[in-house]
mmCIF file of C-alpha atoms and ligand atoms in Angstrom:
data_model
loop_
_atom_site.group_PDB
_atom_site.id
_atom_site.type_symbol
_atom_site.label_atom_id
_atom_site.label_comp_id
_atom_site.label_asym_id
_atom_site.label_seq_id
_atom_site.Cartn_x
_atom_site.Cartn_y
_atom_site.Cartn_z
ATOM 1 C CA MET A 486 0.000 0.000 0.000
ATOM 2 C CA LYS A 487 2.746 2.430 1.035
ATOM 3 C CA ARG A 488 4.735 1.457 -2.039
ATOM 4 C CA LYS A 489 1.796 2.172 -4.383
ATOM 5 C CA LEU A 490 1.293 5.569 -2.791
ATOM 6 C CA ALA A 491 4.962 6.410 -3.226
ATOM 7 C CA ILE A 492 4.881 5.452 -6.925
ATOM 8 C CA LEU A 493 1.773 7.550 -7.402
ATOM 9 C CA LEU A 494 3.394 10.526 -5.693
ATOM 10 C CA VAL A 495 6.519 10.282 -7.833
ATOM 11 C CA GLY A 496 4.308 10.033 -10.908
ATOM 12 C CA VAL A 497 2.342 13.147 -10.022
ATOM 13 C CA LEU A 498 5.528 15.050 -9.295
ATOM 14 C CA ALA A 499 7.097 14.024 -12.593
ATOM 15 C CA LEU A 500 3.973 15.050 -14.485
ATOM 16 C CA GLY A 501 4.006 18.411 -12.765
ATOM 17 C CA LEU A 502 7.636 18.989 -13.706
ATOM 18 C CA LEU A 503 6.974 17.974 -17.301
ATOM 19 C CA CYS A 504 4.032 20.361 -17.550
ATOM 20 C CA SER A 505 5.942 23.362 -16.225
ATOM 21 C CA ALA A 506 8.851 22.589 -18.579
ATOM 22 C CA LEU A 507 6.459 22.463 -21.532
ATOM 23 C CA THR A 508 4.677 25.710 -20.687
ATOM 24 C CA PRO A 509 5.755 28.347 -23.229
ATOM 25 C CA PRO A 510 7.406 31.369 -21.592
ATOM 26 C CA ALA A 511 4.809 33.764 -23.074
ATOM 27 C CA ALA A 512 2.116 32.094 -20.975
ATOM 28 C CA ASN A 513 4.308 32.281 -17.907
ATOM 29 C CA ALA A 514 2.214 33.339 -14.922
ATOM 30 C CA GLN A 515 5.416 34.793 -13.458
ATOM 31 C CA ALA A 516 5.782 37.272 -16.355
ATOM 32 C CA VAL A 517 6.349 40.865 -15.284
ATOM 33 C CA LYS A 518 3.373 42.873 -16.590
ATOM 34 C CA LEU A 519 4.029 46.483 -17.522
ATOM 35 C CA LYS A 520 1.450 49.128 -18.438
ATOM 36 C CA TYR A 521 2.681 51.555 -21.109
ATOM 37 C CA ALA A 522 0.626 54.771 -21.532
ATOM 38 C CA ASN A 523 0.649 57.035 -24.567
ATOM 39 C CA PHE A 524 -1.335 60.179 -25.394
ATOM 40 C CA PRO A 525 -2.072 60.177 -29.156
ATOM 41 C CA PRO A 526 -4.070 57.644 -31.241
ATOM 42 C CA ALA A 527 -2.580 54.249 -32.160
ATOM 43 C CA PRO A 528 -1.632 54.962 -35.815
ATOM 44 C CA THR A 529 0.601 57.951 -34.911
ATOM 45 C CA PHE A 530 4.368 57.741 -34.546
ATOM 46 C CA PRO A 531 4.624 57.819 -30.708
ATOM 47 C CA CYS A 532 2.407 54.720 -30.624
ATOM 48 C CA VAL A 533 4.152 53.009 -33.548
ATOM 49 C CA GLN A 534 7.438 53.269 -31.637
ATOM 50 C CA MET A 535 5.647 52.015 -28.479
ATOM 51 C CA GLU A 536 4.467 48.855 -30.278
ATOM 52 C CA ARG A 537 7.934 48.310 -31.712
ATOM 53 C CA TRP A 538 9.442 48.555 -28.199
ATOM 54 C CA LYS A 539 6.826 46.133 -26.836
ATOM 55 C CA THR A 540 7.569 43.614 -29.601
ATOM 56 C CA GLU A 541 11.339 43.837 -29.079
ATOM 57 C CA VAL A 542 11.076 43.567 -25.289
ATOM 58 C CA GLU A 543 8.733 40.578 -25.375
ATOM 59 C CA LYS A 544 10.984 38.874 -27.922
ATOM 60 C CA ARG A 545 14.299 39.649 -26.206
ATOM 61 C CA THR A 546 13.075 38.679 -22.734
ATOM 62 C CA GLY A 547 11.602 35.454 -24.083
ATOM 63 C CA GLY A 548 8.223 36.323 -22.618
ATOM 64 C CA LYS A 549 9.537 37.222 -19.148
ATOM 65 C CA VAL A 550 7.996 40.647 -19.664
ATOM 66 C CA ALA A 551 4.497 41.341 -21.012
ATOM 67 C CA VAL A 552 3.781 44.910 -22.086
ATOM 68 C CA GLN A 553 0.192 46.156 -22.175
ATOM 69 C CA THR A 554 -0.106 49.309 -24.286
ATOM 70 C CA PHE A 555 -2.657 52.127 -23.797
ATOM 71 C CA PRO A 556 -2.724 54.492 -26.806
ATOM 72 C CA GLY A 557 -5.018 57.489 -27.196
ATOM 73 C CA GLY A 558 -4.722 58.827 -23.644
ATOM 74 C CA THR A 559 -6.817 55.949 -22.276
ATOM 75 C CA LEU A 560 -4.564 55.567 -19.224
ATOM 76 C CA LEU A 561 -2.773 58.939 -19.041
ATOM 77 C CA ASP A 562 -3.011 62.014 -21.252
ATOM 78 C CA ALA A 563 -0.118 64.187 -22.457
ATOM 79 C CA LYS A 564 0.039 66.647 -19.595
ATOM 80 C CA ASN A 565 -0.348 64.022 -16.844
ATOM 81 C CA MET A 566 2.240 61.639 -18.255
ATOM 82 C CA LEU A 567 5.263 62.398 -16.068
ATOM 83 C CA ASP A 568 3.249 62.734 -12.849
ATOM 84 C CA GLY A 569 1.187 59.657 -13.690
ATOM 85 C CA VAL A 570 4.306 57.569 -14.235
ATOM 86 C CA ILE A 571 5.877 58.877 -11.015
ATOM 87 C CA ALA A 572 2.637 57.994 -9.175
ATOM 88 C CA GLY A 573 2.588 54.522 -10.755
ATOM 89 C CA THR A 574 -0.714 54.897 -12.652
ATOM 90 C CA ALA A 575 1.315 53.564 -15.587
ATOM 91 C CA ASP A 576 4.681 51.807 -15.390
ATOM 92 C CA ILE A 577 5.856 53.488 -18.582
ATOM 93 C CA GLY A 578 4.730 56.645 -20.399
ATOM 94 C CA CYS A 579 5.580 58.575 -23.542
ATOM 95 C CA THR A 580 5.124 62.319 -23.870
ATOM 96 C CA SER A 581 6.001 65.373 -25.909
ATOM 97 C CA MET A 582 8.098 67.658 -23.708
ATOM 98 C CA ALA A 583 6.747 70.778 -25.440
ATOM 99 C CA TYR A 584 3.552 70.431 -23.388
ATOM 100 C CA GLN A 585 5.489 71.228 -20.197
ATOM 101 C CA PRO A 586 8.153 73.683 -21.340
ATOM 102 C CA GLY A 587 8.897 74.907 -17.820
ATOM 103 C CA ARG A 588 9.404 71.399 -16.531
ATOM 104 C CA PHE A 589 11.840 70.121 -19.157
ATOM 105 C CA ILE A 590 14.086 73.136 -19.641
ATOM 106 C CA VAL A 591 17.344 71.461 -20.713
ATOM 107 C CA THR A 592 15.874 68.898 -23.112
ATOM 108 C CA ASN A 593 13.513 71.505 -24.595
ATOM 109 C CA ALA A 594 16.583 73.504 -25.691
ATOM 110 C CA THR A 595 16.621 71.095 -28.656
ATOM 111 C CA ALA A 596 13.352 72.764 -29.761
ATOM 112 C CA LEU A 597 15.190 76.043 -30.432
ATOM 113 C CA PRO A 598 15.816 76.857 -34.121
ATOM 114 C CA LEU A 599 19.333 75.373 -34.112
ATOM 115 C CA GLY A 600 19.145 73.478 -37.401
ATOM 116 C CA ILE A 601 18.454 69.860 -36.460
ATOM 117 C CA PRO A 602 18.135 68.412 -39.987
ATOM 118 C CA SER A 603 16.192 65.193 -39.320
ATOM 119 C CA ALA A 604 14.517 63.096 -36.647
ATOM 120 C CA LYS A 605 17.389 60.615 -36.814
ATOM 121 C CA VAL A 606 19.984 63.271 -36.006
ATOM 122 C CA GLY A 607 17.661 65.002 -33.518
ATOM 123 C CA SER A 608 17.083 61.791 -31.596
ATOM 124 C CA ARG A 609 20.810 61.125 -31.141
ATOM 125 C CA VAL A 610 21.428 64.764 -30.158
ATOM 126 C CA LEU A 611 18.624 64.690 -27.585
ATOM 127 C CA TRP A 612 19.789 61.387 -26.099
ATOM 128 C CA ASP A 613 23.388 62.575 -25.675
ATOM 129 C CA LEU A 614 22.232 65.873 -24.201
ATOM 130 C CA TYR A 615 20.123 64.004 -21.663
ATOM 131 C CA GLU A 616 23.038 61.677 -20.811
ATOM 132 C CA LYS A 617 25.401 64.568 -20.252
ATOM 133 C CA TYR A 618 23.134 66.732 -18.089
ATOM 134 C CA LYS A 619 20.809 64.155 -16.462
ATOM 135 C CA PRO A 620 18.365 66.975 -15.639
ATOM 136 C CA GLN A 621 16.763 66.983 -12.185
ATOM 137 C CA GLU A 622 13.205 66.511 -13.572
ATOM 138 C CA PHE A 623 14.149 62.919 -14.531
ATOM 139 C CA ALA A 624 15.578 62.060 -11.099
ATOM 140 C CA ASP A 625 12.478 60.100 -10.036
ATOM 141 C CA VAL A 626 12.087 58.069 -13.240
ATOM 142 C CA LYS A 627 14.094 55.734 -15.463
ATOM 143 C CA VAL A 628 14.475 57.119 -18.992
ATOM 144 C CA LEU A 629 13.923 54.424 -21.641
ATOM 145 C CA ALA A 630 14.114 56.506 -24.822
ATOM 146 C CA MET A 631 14.428 60.067 -26.128
ATOM 147 C CA PHE A 632 13.615 61.031 -29.692
ATOM 148 C CA THR A 633 12.537 63.999 -31.746
ATOM 149 C CA THR A 634 10.156 64.626 -34.599
ATOM 150 C CA ALA A 635 11.364 65.573 -38.054
ATOM 151 C CA PRO A 636 11.673 69.359 -38.582
ATOM 152 C CA ASN A 637 8.515 71.462 -38.239
ATOM 153 C CA ASN A 638 6.671 72.962 -41.178
ATOM 154 C CA ILE A 639 3.476 74.972 -41.598
ATOM 155 C CA MET A 640 0.301 73.081 -42.519
ATOM 156 C CA SER A 641 -2.573 75.488 -43.193
ATOM 157 C CA LYS A 642 -5.955 76.093 -44.777
ATOM 158 C CA VAL A 643 -4.615 79.258 -46.408
ATOM 159 C CA GLU A 644 -1.437 79.558 -48.437
ATOM 160 C CA VAL A 645 1.541 81.046 -46.586
ATOM 161 C CA LYS A 646 4.204 82.438 -48.927
ATOM 162 C CA LYS A 647 5.662 85.350 -47.006
ATOM 163 C CA LEU A 648 5.885 86.682 -43.461
ATOM 164 C CA GLU A 649 2.886 88.989 -44.004
ATOM 165 C CA ASP A 650 0.708 85.945 -44.702
ATOM 166 C CA LEU A 651 1.496 84.710 -41.185
ATOM 167 C CA LYS A 652 0.530 87.925 -39.389
ATOM 168 C CA GLY A 653 -2.008 87.056 -36.705
ATOM 169 C CA LEU A 654 -2.689 83.639 -38.252
ATOM 170 C CA ASP A 655 -3.984 81.191 -35.622
ATOM 171 C CA LEU A 656 -1.760 78.120 -35.809
ATOM 172 C CA ARG A 657 -1.596 75.296 -33.295
ATOM 173 C CA ALA A 658 1.838 74.715 -31.750
ATOM 174 C CA SER A 659 3.367 74.047 -28.322
ATOM 175 C CA GLY A 660 6.564 74.935 -26.470
ATOM 176 C CA GLY A 661 9.563 75.966 -28.561
ATOM 177 C CA ALA A 662 7.595 75.646 -31.803
ATOM 178 C CA ALA A 663 5.074 78.190 -30.466
ATOM 179 C CA GLU A 664 7.916 80.638 -29.763
ATOM 180 C CA VAL A 665 9.110 80.254 -33.346
ATOM 181 C CA LEU A 666 5.608 81.094 -34.633
ATOM 182 C CA SER A 667 5.411 84.158 -32.350
ATOM 183 C CA ALA A 668 8.729 85.426 -33.657
ATOM 184 C CA TRP A 669 7.330 85.234 -37.190
ATOM 185 C CA GLY A 670 4.236 87.234 -36.178
ATOM 186 C CA ALA A 671 1.735 84.360 -36.201
ATOM 187 C CA ASN A 672 -0.611 83.657 -33.306
ATOM 188 C CA PRO A 673 0.331 80.318 -31.726
ATOM 189 C CA VAL A 674 -2.517 78.458 -30.049
ATOM 190 C CA GLY A 675 -1.237 75.938 -27.510
ATOM 191 C CA MET A 676 -2.852 72.516 -27.169
ATOM 192 C CA PRO A 677 -1.656 68.912 -27.305
ATOM 193 C CA MET A 678 -1.600 67.379 -30.778
ATOM 194 C CA PRO A 679 -4.686 65.113 -30.366
ATOM 195 C CA GLU A 680 -6.911 68.160 -29.663
ATOM 196 C CA THR A 681 -5.879 69.721 -32.966
ATOM 197 C CA VAL A 682 -8.292 67.535 -34.948
ATOM 198 C CA GLU A 683 -11.344 69.206 -33.393
ATOM 199 C CA ALA A 684 -9.753 72.676 -33.295
ATOM 200 C CA LEU A 685 -9.192 72.503 -37.062
ATOM 201 C CA GLN A 686 -12.708 71.226 -37.728
ATOM 202 C CA LYS A 687 -14.283 73.978 -35.601
ATOM 203 C CA GLY A 688 -12.038 76.621 -37.147
ATOM 204 C CA VAL A 689 -10.453 77.528 -33.794
ATOM 205 C CA VAL A 690 -7.136 77.283 -35.635
ATOM 206 C CA LYS A 691 -6.276 77.726 -39.325
ATOM 207 C CA GLY A 692 -3.470 75.218 -39.311
ATOM 208 C CA LEU A 693 -0.576 73.890 -37.290
ATOM 209 C CA PHE A 694 3.188 73.849 -36.986
ATOM 210 C CA SER A 695 4.678 70.395 -36.525
ATOM 211 C CA SER A 696 6.301 67.513 -38.386
ATOM 212 C CA LEU A 697 4.572 66.582 -41.626
ATOM 213 C CA GLU A 698 3.720 62.914 -41.030
ATOM 214 C CA VAL A 699 0.609 64.176 -39.179
ATOM 215 C CA MET A 700 -0.812 65.202 -42.573
ATOM 216 C CA LYS A 701 -1.505 61.516 -43.116
ATOM 217 C CA ASP A 702 -1.690 60.055 -39.603
ATOM 218 C CA PHE A 703 -4.296 62.584 -38.375
ATOM 219 C CA LYS A 704 -5.692 63.185 -41.904
ATOM 220 C CA PHE A 705 -4.901 66.895 -41.597
ATOM 221 C CA ALA A 706 -4.372 66.906 -45.386
ATOM 222 C CA GLU A 707 -8.153 66.776 -45.710
ATOM 223 C CA THR A 708 -8.447 70.309 -44.263
ATOM 224 C CA CYS A 709 -4.938 71.767 -44.635
ATOM 225 C CA LYS A 710 -4.288 71.949 -48.369
ATOM 226 C CA HIS A 711 -1.119 74.031 -48.008
ATOM 227 C CA VAL A 712 2.316 73.259 -46.650
ATOM 228 C CA THR A 713 5.068 75.851 -46.279
ATOM 229 C CA MET A 714 8.519 74.343 -45.880
ATOM 230 C CA THR A 715 10.488 75.965 -43.068
ATOM 231 C CA ASP A 716 12.417 72.972 -41.663
ATOM 232 C CA THR A 717 12.961 75.027 -38.561
ATOM 233 C CA SER A 718 12.693 73.244 -35.231
ATOM 234 C CA ILE A 719 11.605 69.895 -33.786
ATOM 235 C CA TYR A 720 9.502 68.534 -30.916
ATOM 236 C CA PRO A 721 11.447 66.486 -28.334
ATOM 237 C CA PHE A 722 9.849 63.383 -26.779
ATOM 238 C CA THR A 723 10.684 61.193 -23.808
ATOM 239 C CA VAL A 724 9.748 57.688 -22.660
ATOM 240 C CA ILE A 725 9.960 57.315 -18.890
ATOM 241 C CA MET A 726 9.461 54.465 -16.437
ATOM 242 C CA ASN A 727 8.305 54.405 -12.822
ATOM 243 C CA MET A 728 11.385 53.980 -10.623
ATOM 244 C CA LYS A 729 9.900 51.245 -8.400
ATOM 245 C CA SER A 730 8.766 49.259 -11.462
ATOM 246 C CA TRP A 731 12.268 49.644 -12.880
ATOM 247 C CA GLU A 732 13.991 48.576 -9.678
ATOM 248 C CA ALA A 733 11.765 45.503 -9.401
ATOM 249 C CA LEU A 734 13.001 44.142 -12.755
ATOM 250 C CA PRO A 735 15.476 41.222 -12.822
ATOM 251 C CA ALA A 736 19.018 42.208 -13.813
ATOM 252 C CA ASP A 737 18.865 40.483 -17.217
ATOM 253 C CA VAL A 738 15.666 42.362 -18.113
ATOM 254 C CA LYS A 739 17.217 45.649 -16.986
ATOM 255 C CA LYS A 740 20.110 45.004 -19.333
ATOM 256 C CA ILE A 741 17.736 44.388 -22.235
ATOM 257 C CA PHE A 742 15.907 47.680 -21.524
ATOM 258 C CA ASP A 743 19.217 49.546 -21.197
ATOM 259 C CA ASP A 744 20.563 48.118 -24.435
ATOM 260 C CA LEU A 745 17.380 49.223 -26.199
ATOM 261 C CA ARG A 746 17.554 52.894 -25.134
ATOM 262 C CA VAL A 747 19.722 54.353 -27.896
ATOM 263 C CA GLU A 748 18.611 51.750 -30.436
ATOM 264 C CA GLN A 749 14.936 52.569 -29.869
ATOM 265 C CA SER A 750 15.607 56.315 -30.022
ATOM 266 C CA GLU A 751 17.435 55.971 -33.324
ATOM 267 C CA TRP A 752 14.866 53.542 -34.741
ATOM 268 C CA THR A 753 12.104 56.047 -34.009
ATOM 269 C CA GLY A 754 14.015 58.870 -35.687
ATOM 270 C CA ALA A 755 14.550 56.782 -38.816
ATOM 271 C CA TYR A 756 10.915 55.648 -38.861
ATOM 272 C CA MET A 757 9.770 59.268 -38.547
ATOM 273 C CA ASP A 758 11.984 60.549 -41.374
ATOM 274 C CA ASN A 759 10.764 57.849 -43.755
ATOM 275 C CA HIS A 760 7.153 58.270 -42.728
ATOM 276 C CA VAL A 761 7.244 62.030 -43.387
ATOM 277 C CA LYS A 762 8.269 61.323 -46.986
ATOM 278 C CA GLU A 763 5.531 58.760 -47.412
ATOM 279 C CA ALA A 764 2.890 61.032 -45.822
ATOM 280 C CA MET A 765 3.793 63.947 -48.104
ATOM 281 C CA GLU A 766 3.642 61.754 -51.208
ATOM 282 C CA TRP A 767 0.156 60.688 -50.105
ATOM 283 C CA SER A 768 -0.857 64.287 -49.334
ATOM 284 C CA LYS A 769 0.259 65.564 -52.743
ATOM 285 C CA THR A 770 -1.036 62.699 -54.865
ATOM 286 C CA THR A 771 -4.344 61.880 -53.164
ATOM 287 C CA GLN A 772 -5.234 65.086 -51.276
ATOM 288 C CA GLN A 773 -4.075 67.775 -53.739
ATOM 289 C CA VAL A 774 -1.865 69.401 -51.115
ATOM 290 C CA SER A 775 0.459 72.060 -52.532
ATOM 291 C CA VAL A 776 3.891 72.871 -51.147
ATOM 292 C CA VAL A 777 5.506 76.299 -50.885
ATOM 293 C CA ASN A 778 9.297 76.478 -50.895
ATOM 294 C CA LEU A 779 10.432 79.891 -49.690
ATOM 295 C CA SER A 780 12.806 81.890 -51.862
ATOM 296 C CA ALA A 781 16.319 82.437 -50.484
ATOM 297 C CA ALA A 782 15.525 86.087 -49.742
ATOM 298 C CA GLU A 783 12.277 85.210 -47.961
ATOM 299 C CA LYS A 784 13.968 82.443 -45.972
ATOM 300 C CA SER A 785 16.677 84.758 -44.697
ATOM 301 C CA ALA A 786 14.006 87.239 -43.552
ATOM 302 C CA TRP A 787 12.280 84.400 -41.644
ATOM 303 C CA ASN A 788 15.569 83.254 -40.128
ATOM 304 C CA ALA A 789 16.480 86.788 -39.049
ATOM 305 C CA LYS A 790 13.330 86.907 -36.903
ATOM 306 C CA LEU A 791 14.499 83.803 -35.036
ATOM 307 C CA GLN A 792 17.896 85.201 -34.117
ATOM 308 C CA PRO A 793 16.884 86.500 -30.640
ATOM 309 C CA LEU A 794 15.270 83.232 -29.485
ATOM 310 C CA THR A 795 18.436 81.354 -28.521
ATOM 311 C CA ALA A 796 20.007 84.313 -26.705
ATOM 312 C CA LYS A 797 16.749 84.776 -24.806
ATOM 313 C CA TRP A 798 16.717 81.074 -23.854
ATOM 314 C CA ILE A 799 20.336 81.270 -22.624
ATOM 315 C CA ALA A 800 19.570 84.312 -20.462
ATOM 316 C CA GLU A 801 16.516 82.580 -18.938
ATOM 317 C CA ALA A 802 18.417 79.353 -18.345
ATOM 318 C CA LYS A 803 21.085 81.303 -16.456
ATOM 319 C CA THR A 804 18.517 82.770 -14.077
ATOM 320 C CA LYS A 805 17.618 79.150 -13.232
ATOM 321 C CA GLY A 806 21.224 78.247 -12.526
ATOM 322 C CA LEU A 807 21.701 76.317 -15.774
ATOM 323 C CA ALA A 808 24.784 76.537 -18.011
ATOM 324 C CA GLY A 809 22.764 78.017 -20.880
ATOM 325 C CA GLU A 810 25.633 78.771 -23.241
ATOM 326 C CA GLN A 811 27.288 75.406 -22.701
ATOM 327 C CA ILE A 812 24.019 73.573 -23.351
ATOM 328 C CA ILE A 813 23.557 75.384 -26.684
ATOM 329 C CA ASN A 814 27.196 74.792 -27.653
ATOM 330 C CA ASP A 815 26.769 71.105 -26.856
ATOM 331 C CA ILE A 816 23.630 70.837 -28.987
ATOM 332 C CA GLN A 817 25.363 72.531 -31.905
ATOM 333 C CA ALA A 818 28.400 70.245 -31.610
ATOM 334 C CA LEU A 819 26.161 67.164 -31.410
ATOM 335 C CA ILE A 820 24.204 68.249 -34.504
ATOM 336 C CA LYS A 821 27.524 68.451 -36.393
ATOM 337 C CA LYS A 822 28.689 65.122 -35.040
ATOM 338 C CA TYR A 823 25.566 63.185 -35.980
ATOM 339 C CA SER A 824 25.003 64.972 -39.315
ATOM 340 C CA GLN A 825 28.256 63.599 -40.766
HETATM 341 C C1 3IO B 2309 3.163 64.659 -32.493
HETATM 342 C C2 3IO B 2309 2.441 64.420 -31.326
HETATM 343 C C3 3IO B 2309 1.563 63.376 -31.300
HETATM 344 C C4 3IO B 2309 1.357 62.564 -32.408
HETATM 345 C C5 3IO B 2309 2.055 62.790 -33.566
HETATM 346 C C6 3IO B 2309 2.942 63.849 -33.599
HETATM 347 N N1 3IO B 2309 3.757 64.287 -34.595
HETATM 348 C C7 3IO B 2309 4.454 65.347 -34.167
HETATM 349 C C8 3IO B 2309 4.120 65.616 -32.880
HETATM 350 C C9 3IO B 2309 4.742 66.686 -32.145
HETATM 351 C C10 3IO B 2309 4.036 67.250 -31.014
HETATM 352 O O1 3IO B 2309 4.162 66.833 -29.917
HETATM 353 C C11 3IO B 2309 3.139 68.293 -31.240
HETATM 354 O O2 3IO B 2309 2.431 68.611 -30.304
HETATM 355 O O3 3IO B 2309 3.118 68.852 -32.344
#
């Protein structure tokens, strides 16, 4: 009797071991589950990069980590992103730093008209700037990626060919991009990107100033039939993680996240640059969007108006105890380095 019981016990144990060995890692009940919040709709670039990060992480950790994504502000919206991640409402969040210009002073210096030529270059510049200065506002979070948009251009319902056309024109923009519009004499209206859809429909704004892939991703080409090329400034983005969630990760997972930081930032820049081209082809061929390229004389008049912005930023940074000049010099040197 005792012998039979022992054989049965061994059998049950062996079966149990076999079952756990056969369970695929993706179905692992021990998997770390992470909530990743994002503010714009799923088809837009911040969410495309989020899905790419999720796919890479789940693949590279062999299913040890499961990422649940929340596009469209369903978990946290743009302005609550940093605080929501610090509070643990989401483990990870992505936001555009232009929505809180006073909170991200150093990283928002990349939004000055300093000549970042592409999202790929901008993303490397922003990452290195962050690494060098490690600004205080990131002290309570783990930074997982930093990237920028492609250069900003004017998308509008009316054609903009010269500075006079911009006078008093209501255009949606945030942060550094809004300052650029002001310097040109336009009237910047601040709101996060997802609210622009309704503002354009209602006529609250006559256009916007941002990277051109939104012509397709938000279907702005349906209302904004004109694009004026300025290639002036960019919007910087950050992906941050709750510090407790980060610290709870196993060392091998931490290494995978760390190794992905620069790669993900660069991937997003490259995706953005390609997608802008594709979106403009679509806008021109299917939406009859026309493009204005400023003459050399006009462009130098526009650029002249932007001259005071950087000096003003440096002076303000100094009053906050920041090395304003050094930060600008660093950005300019990094642009050179990554443009080669
Ligand atoms: C942006 C924000 C959300 C979705 C797509 C986007 N393309 C460019 C931006 C830049 C930005 O943050 C903004 O507010 O223009």
